[in-house]
Short mmCIF file of C-alpha atoms in Angstrom, two decimals:
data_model
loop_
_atom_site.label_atom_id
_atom_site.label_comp_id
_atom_site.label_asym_id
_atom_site.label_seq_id
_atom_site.Cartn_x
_atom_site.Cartn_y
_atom_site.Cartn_z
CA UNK A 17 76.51 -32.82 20.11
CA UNK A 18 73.64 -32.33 17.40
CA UNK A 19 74.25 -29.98 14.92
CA UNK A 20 72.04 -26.55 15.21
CA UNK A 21 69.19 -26.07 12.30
CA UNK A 22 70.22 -22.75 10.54
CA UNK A 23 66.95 -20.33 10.95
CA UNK A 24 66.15 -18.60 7.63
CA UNK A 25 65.72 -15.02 7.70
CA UNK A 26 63.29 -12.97 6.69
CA UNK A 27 64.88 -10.04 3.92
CA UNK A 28 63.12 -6.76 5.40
CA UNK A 29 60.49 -4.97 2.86
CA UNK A 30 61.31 -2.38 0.74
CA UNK A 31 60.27 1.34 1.66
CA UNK A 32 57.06 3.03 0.95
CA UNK A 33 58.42 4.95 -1.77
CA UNK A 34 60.81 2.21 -3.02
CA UNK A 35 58.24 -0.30 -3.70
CA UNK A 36 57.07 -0.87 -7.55
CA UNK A 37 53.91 0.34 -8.16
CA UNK A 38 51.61 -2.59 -9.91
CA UNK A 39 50.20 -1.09 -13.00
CA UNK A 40 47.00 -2.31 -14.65
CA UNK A 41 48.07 -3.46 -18.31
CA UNK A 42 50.99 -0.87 -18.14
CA UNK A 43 48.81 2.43 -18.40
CA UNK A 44 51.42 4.90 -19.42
CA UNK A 45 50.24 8.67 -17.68
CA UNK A 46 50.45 11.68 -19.21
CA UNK A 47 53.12 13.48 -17.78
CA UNK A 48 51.54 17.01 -18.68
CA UNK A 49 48.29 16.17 -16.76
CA UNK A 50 48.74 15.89 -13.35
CA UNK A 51 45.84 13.62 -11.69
CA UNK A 52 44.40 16.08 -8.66
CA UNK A 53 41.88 14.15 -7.00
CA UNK A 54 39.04 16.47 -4.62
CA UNK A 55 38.59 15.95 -0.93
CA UNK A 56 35.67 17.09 0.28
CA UNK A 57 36.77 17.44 4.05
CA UNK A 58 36.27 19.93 6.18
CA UNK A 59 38.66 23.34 4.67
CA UNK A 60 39.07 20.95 1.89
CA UNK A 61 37.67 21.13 -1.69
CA UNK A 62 34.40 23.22 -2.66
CA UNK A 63 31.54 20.43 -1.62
CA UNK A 64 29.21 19.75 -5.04
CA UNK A 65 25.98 20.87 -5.78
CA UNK A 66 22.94 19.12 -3.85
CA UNK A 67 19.43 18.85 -3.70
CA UNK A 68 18.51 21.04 -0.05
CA UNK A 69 14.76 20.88 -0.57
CA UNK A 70 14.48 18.78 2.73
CA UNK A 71 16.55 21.09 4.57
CA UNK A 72 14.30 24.90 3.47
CA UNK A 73 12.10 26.66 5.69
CA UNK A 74 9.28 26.90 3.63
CA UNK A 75 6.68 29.66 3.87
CA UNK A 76 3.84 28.81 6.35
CA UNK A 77 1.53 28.82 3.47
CA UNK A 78 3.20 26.44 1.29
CA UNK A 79 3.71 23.74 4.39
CA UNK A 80 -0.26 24.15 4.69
CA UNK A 81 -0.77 23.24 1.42
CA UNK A 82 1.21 20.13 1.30
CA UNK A 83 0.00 19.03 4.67
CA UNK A 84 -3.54 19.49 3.59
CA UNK A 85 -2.86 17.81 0.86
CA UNK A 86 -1.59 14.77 2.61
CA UNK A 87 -4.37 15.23 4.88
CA UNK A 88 -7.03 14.29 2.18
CA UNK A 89 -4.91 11.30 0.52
CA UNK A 90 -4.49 9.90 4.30
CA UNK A 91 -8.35 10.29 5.52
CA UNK A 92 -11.55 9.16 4.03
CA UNK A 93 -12.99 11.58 2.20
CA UNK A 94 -17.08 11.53 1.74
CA UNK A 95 -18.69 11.40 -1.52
CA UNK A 96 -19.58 15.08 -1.40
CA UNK A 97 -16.29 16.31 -0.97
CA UNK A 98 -14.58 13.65 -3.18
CA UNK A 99 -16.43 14.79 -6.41
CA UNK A 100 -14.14 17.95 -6.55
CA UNK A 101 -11.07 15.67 -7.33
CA UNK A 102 -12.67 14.84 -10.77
CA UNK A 103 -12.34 17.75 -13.11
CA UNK A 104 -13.05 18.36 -16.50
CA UNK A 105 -10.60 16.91 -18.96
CA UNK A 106 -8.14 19.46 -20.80
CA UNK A 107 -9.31 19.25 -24.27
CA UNK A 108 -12.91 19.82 -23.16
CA UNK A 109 -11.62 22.70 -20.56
CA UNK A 110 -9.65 24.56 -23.67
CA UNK A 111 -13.11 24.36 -25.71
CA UNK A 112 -15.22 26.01 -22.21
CA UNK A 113 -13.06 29.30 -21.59
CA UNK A 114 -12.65 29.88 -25.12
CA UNK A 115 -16.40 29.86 -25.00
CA UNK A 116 -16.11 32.06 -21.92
CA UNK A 117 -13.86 34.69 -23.35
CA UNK A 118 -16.08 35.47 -26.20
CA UNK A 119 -18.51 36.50 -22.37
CA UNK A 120 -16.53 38.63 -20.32
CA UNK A 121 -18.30 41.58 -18.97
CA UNK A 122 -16.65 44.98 -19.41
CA UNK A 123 -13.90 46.21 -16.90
CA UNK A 124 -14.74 49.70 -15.32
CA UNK A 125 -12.34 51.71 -17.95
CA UNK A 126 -14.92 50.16 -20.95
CA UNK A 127 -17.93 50.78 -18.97
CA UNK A 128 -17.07 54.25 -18.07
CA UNK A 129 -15.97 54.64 -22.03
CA UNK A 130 -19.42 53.11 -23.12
CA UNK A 131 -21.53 55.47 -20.92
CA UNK A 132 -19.69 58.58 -21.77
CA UNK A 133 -20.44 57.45 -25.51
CA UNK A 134 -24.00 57.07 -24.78
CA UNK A 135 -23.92 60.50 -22.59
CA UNK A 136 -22.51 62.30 -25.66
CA UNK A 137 -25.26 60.88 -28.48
CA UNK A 138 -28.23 62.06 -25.58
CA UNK A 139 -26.30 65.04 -25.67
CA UNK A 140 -26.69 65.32 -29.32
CA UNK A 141 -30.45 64.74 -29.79
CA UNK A 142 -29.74 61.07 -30.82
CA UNK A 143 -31.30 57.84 -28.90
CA UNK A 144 -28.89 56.11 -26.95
CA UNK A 145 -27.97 52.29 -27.50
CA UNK A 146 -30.09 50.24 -24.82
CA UNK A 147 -28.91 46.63 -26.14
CA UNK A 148 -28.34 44.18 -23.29
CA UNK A 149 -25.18 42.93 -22.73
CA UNK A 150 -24.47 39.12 -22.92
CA UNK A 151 -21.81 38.06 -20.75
CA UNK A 152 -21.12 35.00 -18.23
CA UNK A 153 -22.78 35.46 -14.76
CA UNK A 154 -20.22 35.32 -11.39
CA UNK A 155 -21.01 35.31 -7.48
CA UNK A 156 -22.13 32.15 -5.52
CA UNK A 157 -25.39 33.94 -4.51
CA UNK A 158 -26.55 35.25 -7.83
CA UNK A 159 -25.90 31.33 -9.78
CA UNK A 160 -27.86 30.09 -7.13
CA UNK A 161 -30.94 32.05 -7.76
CA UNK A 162 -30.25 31.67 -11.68
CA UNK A 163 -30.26 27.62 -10.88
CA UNK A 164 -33.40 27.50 -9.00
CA UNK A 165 -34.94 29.31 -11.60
CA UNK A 166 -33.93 27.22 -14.59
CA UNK A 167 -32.22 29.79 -16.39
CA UNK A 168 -29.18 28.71 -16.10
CA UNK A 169 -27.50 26.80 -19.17
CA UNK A 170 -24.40 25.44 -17.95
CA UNK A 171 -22.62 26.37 -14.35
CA UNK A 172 -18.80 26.16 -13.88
CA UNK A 173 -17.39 25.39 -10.38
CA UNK A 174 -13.82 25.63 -9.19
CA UNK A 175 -12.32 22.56 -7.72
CA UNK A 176 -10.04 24.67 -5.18
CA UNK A 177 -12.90 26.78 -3.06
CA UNK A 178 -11.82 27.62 0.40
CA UNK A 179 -13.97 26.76 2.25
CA UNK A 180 -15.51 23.88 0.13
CA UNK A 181 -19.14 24.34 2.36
CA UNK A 182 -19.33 27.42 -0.44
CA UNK A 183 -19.74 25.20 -3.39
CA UNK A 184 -20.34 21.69 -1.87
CA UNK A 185 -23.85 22.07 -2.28
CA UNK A 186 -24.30 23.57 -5.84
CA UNK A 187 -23.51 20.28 -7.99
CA UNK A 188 -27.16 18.69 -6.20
CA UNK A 189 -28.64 21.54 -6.42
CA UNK A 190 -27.64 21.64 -10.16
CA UNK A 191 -28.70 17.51 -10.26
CA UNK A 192 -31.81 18.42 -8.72
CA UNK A 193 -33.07 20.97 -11.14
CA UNK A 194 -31.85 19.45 -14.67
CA UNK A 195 -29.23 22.22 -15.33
CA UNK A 196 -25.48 20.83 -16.66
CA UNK A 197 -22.50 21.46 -14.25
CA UNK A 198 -19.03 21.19 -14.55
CA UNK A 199 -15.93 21.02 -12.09
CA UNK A 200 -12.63 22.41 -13.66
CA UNK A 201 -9.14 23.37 -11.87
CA UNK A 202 -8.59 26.73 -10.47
CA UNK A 203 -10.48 29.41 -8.94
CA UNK A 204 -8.01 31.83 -10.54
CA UNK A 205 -8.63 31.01 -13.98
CA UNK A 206 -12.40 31.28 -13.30
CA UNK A 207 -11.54 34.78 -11.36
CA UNK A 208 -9.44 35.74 -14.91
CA UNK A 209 -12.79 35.56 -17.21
CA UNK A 210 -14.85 38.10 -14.79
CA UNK A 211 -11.82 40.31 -13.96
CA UNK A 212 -11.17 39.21 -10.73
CA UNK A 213 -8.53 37.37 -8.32
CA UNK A 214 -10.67 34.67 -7.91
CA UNK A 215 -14.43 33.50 -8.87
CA UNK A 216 -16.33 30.16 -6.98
CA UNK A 217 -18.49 29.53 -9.95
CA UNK A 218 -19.33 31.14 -12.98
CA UNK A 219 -22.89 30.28 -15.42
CA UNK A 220 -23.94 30.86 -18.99
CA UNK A 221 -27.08 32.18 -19.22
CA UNK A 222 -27.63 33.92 -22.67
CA UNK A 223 -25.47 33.81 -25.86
CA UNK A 224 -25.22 34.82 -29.48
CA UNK A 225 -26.76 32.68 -31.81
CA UNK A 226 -23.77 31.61 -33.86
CA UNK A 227 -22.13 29.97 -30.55
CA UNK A 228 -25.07 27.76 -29.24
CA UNK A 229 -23.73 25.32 -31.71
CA UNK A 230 -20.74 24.88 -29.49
CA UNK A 231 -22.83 25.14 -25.96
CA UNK A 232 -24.64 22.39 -27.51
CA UNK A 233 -21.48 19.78 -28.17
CA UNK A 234 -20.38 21.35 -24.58
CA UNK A 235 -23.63 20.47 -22.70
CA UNK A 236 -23.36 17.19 -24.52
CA UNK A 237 -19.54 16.41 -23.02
CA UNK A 238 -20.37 17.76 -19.55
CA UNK A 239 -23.81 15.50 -18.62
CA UNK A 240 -21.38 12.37 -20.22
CA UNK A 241 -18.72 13.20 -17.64
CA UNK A 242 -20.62 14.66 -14.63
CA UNK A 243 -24.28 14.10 -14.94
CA UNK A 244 -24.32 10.87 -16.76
CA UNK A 245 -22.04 9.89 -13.65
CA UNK A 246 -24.34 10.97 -10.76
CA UNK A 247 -24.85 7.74 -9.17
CA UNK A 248 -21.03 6.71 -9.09
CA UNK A 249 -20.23 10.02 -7.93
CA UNK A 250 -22.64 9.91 -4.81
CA UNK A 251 -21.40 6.25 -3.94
CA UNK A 252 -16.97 7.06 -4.55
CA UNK A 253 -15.28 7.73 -1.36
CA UNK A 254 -11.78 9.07 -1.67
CA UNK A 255 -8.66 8.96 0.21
CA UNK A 256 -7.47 6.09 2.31
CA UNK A 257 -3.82 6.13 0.56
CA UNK A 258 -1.55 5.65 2.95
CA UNK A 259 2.31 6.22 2.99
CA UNK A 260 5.06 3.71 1.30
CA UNK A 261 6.19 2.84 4.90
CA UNK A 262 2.53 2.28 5.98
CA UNK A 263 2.10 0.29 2.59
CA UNK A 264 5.49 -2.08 3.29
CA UNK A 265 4.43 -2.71 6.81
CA UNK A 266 0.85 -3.79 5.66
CA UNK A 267 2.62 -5.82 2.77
CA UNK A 268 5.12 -7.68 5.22
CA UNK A 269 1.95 -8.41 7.46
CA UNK A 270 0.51 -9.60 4.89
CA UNK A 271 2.79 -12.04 3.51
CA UNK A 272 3.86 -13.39 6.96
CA UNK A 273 0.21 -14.28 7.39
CA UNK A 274 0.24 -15.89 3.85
CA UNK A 275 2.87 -18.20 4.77
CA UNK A 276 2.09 -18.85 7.81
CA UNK A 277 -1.35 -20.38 6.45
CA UNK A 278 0.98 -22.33 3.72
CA UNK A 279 3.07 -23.76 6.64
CA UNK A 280 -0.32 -24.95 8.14
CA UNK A 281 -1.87 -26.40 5.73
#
């Protein structure tokens, strides 16, 4: 009878909480801090901060203005329309509104001051100040008729007029009878120099004789950057960015085509 092979046995495994723990270069742990690690479960630890900006309702208002704004990166945007993109540059801007501050024309408490000055001096058998007041000129109809008539030394248009048929017009018109124009940012800030919300386009007309030294180097920066510029201006399109997914899939077209002319040749 052949002898029976003795069948080795397998020793069972130690428990869970039996078993040595392998430790990484012998890290000895502080017994006095316990290690607490977070769960961020459901009922579990207090979830850390995020950014939620994808998941606000924003105002109507401010989804408008980021969806027009897409709007005119997406679309082709005609010559006319595009030249409100280019504004002034900020050094030059700082130099125009100080230049425009030194013109603001009297708010209603000053006027109502100034005539009650003059009122009391008539009153008195003395002759009343008459001097005319130089300040900067506001309202879309009254720069127009200043423009055709030449006596207009430098016009100021916003960049942001709603609607832009107000405005689209002037910077021609401007072109067309020899008088320097400027685009700068905000319809507010133009609105702050005449005391009002908002202003379409403001124009110098007269000022004092110790600041036409600084119209002068003004003039001089604004027909470099807008006049100088006419032709480009009337040719540039704008728009026509598309999105980074629009962008990869024309890029991926573009390379398969690429190769496959390399494989074919």
């Amino acid at each position: 009878m052949a002898p029976q092979k003795s069948a080795k046995r397998k020793v069972a495994a130690l428990p869970s909480n039996v078993r040595p723990t392998a430790s990484k270069g012998d890290k000895q742990e502080n017994p006095l801090f316990e290690r607490r690690p977070r769960h961020f479960g459901i009922g579990q630890d207090i979830q850390p901060k995020r950014n939620l900006s994808r998941f606000i309702k924003w105002p109507k208002y401010v989804n408008l203005q980021r969806q027009r704004k897409i709007l005119r990166m997406r679309l082709k945007v005609p010559p006319a329309i595009n030249q409100f993109s280019q504004t002034l540059d900020r050094n030059t801007a700082v130099q125009l509104f100080k230049l425009l501050a030194k013109y603001r024309p009297e708010t209603q408490q000053e006027k109502k001051a100034r005539l009650n000055a003059q009122a009391e001096k008539v009153a008195a058998g003395q002759q009343a100040e008459t001097e005319k007041q130089l300040v900067v000129k506001h309202g879309i109809n009254h720069i127009t008729n200043l423009v055709e008539s030449k006596k207009a030394k430098l016009v100021v248009i916003a960049n942001d007029v709603d609607p832009i048929e107000i405005v689209v017009w002037l910077p021609a018109l401007c072109r067309k009878m020899g008088v320097p124009y400027c685009i700068v940012k905000s319809k507010s800030r133009l609105g702050t120099v005449v005391h009002q919300k908002t202003a379409t386009a403001l124009a110098i007309v007269d000022i004092k004789d110790e600041d036409k030294q600084s119209l002068a180097s003004l003039v001089e920066a604004v027909n470099a950057n807008f006049t100088a510029k006419s032709d480009e201006i009337r040719r540039t399109w704008g728009g026509g960015i598309m999105g980074v997914k629009s962008q990869a899939k024309v890029a991926k077209r573009e390379a398969a085509i690429a190769r496959e002319v390399k494989l074919s040749a």
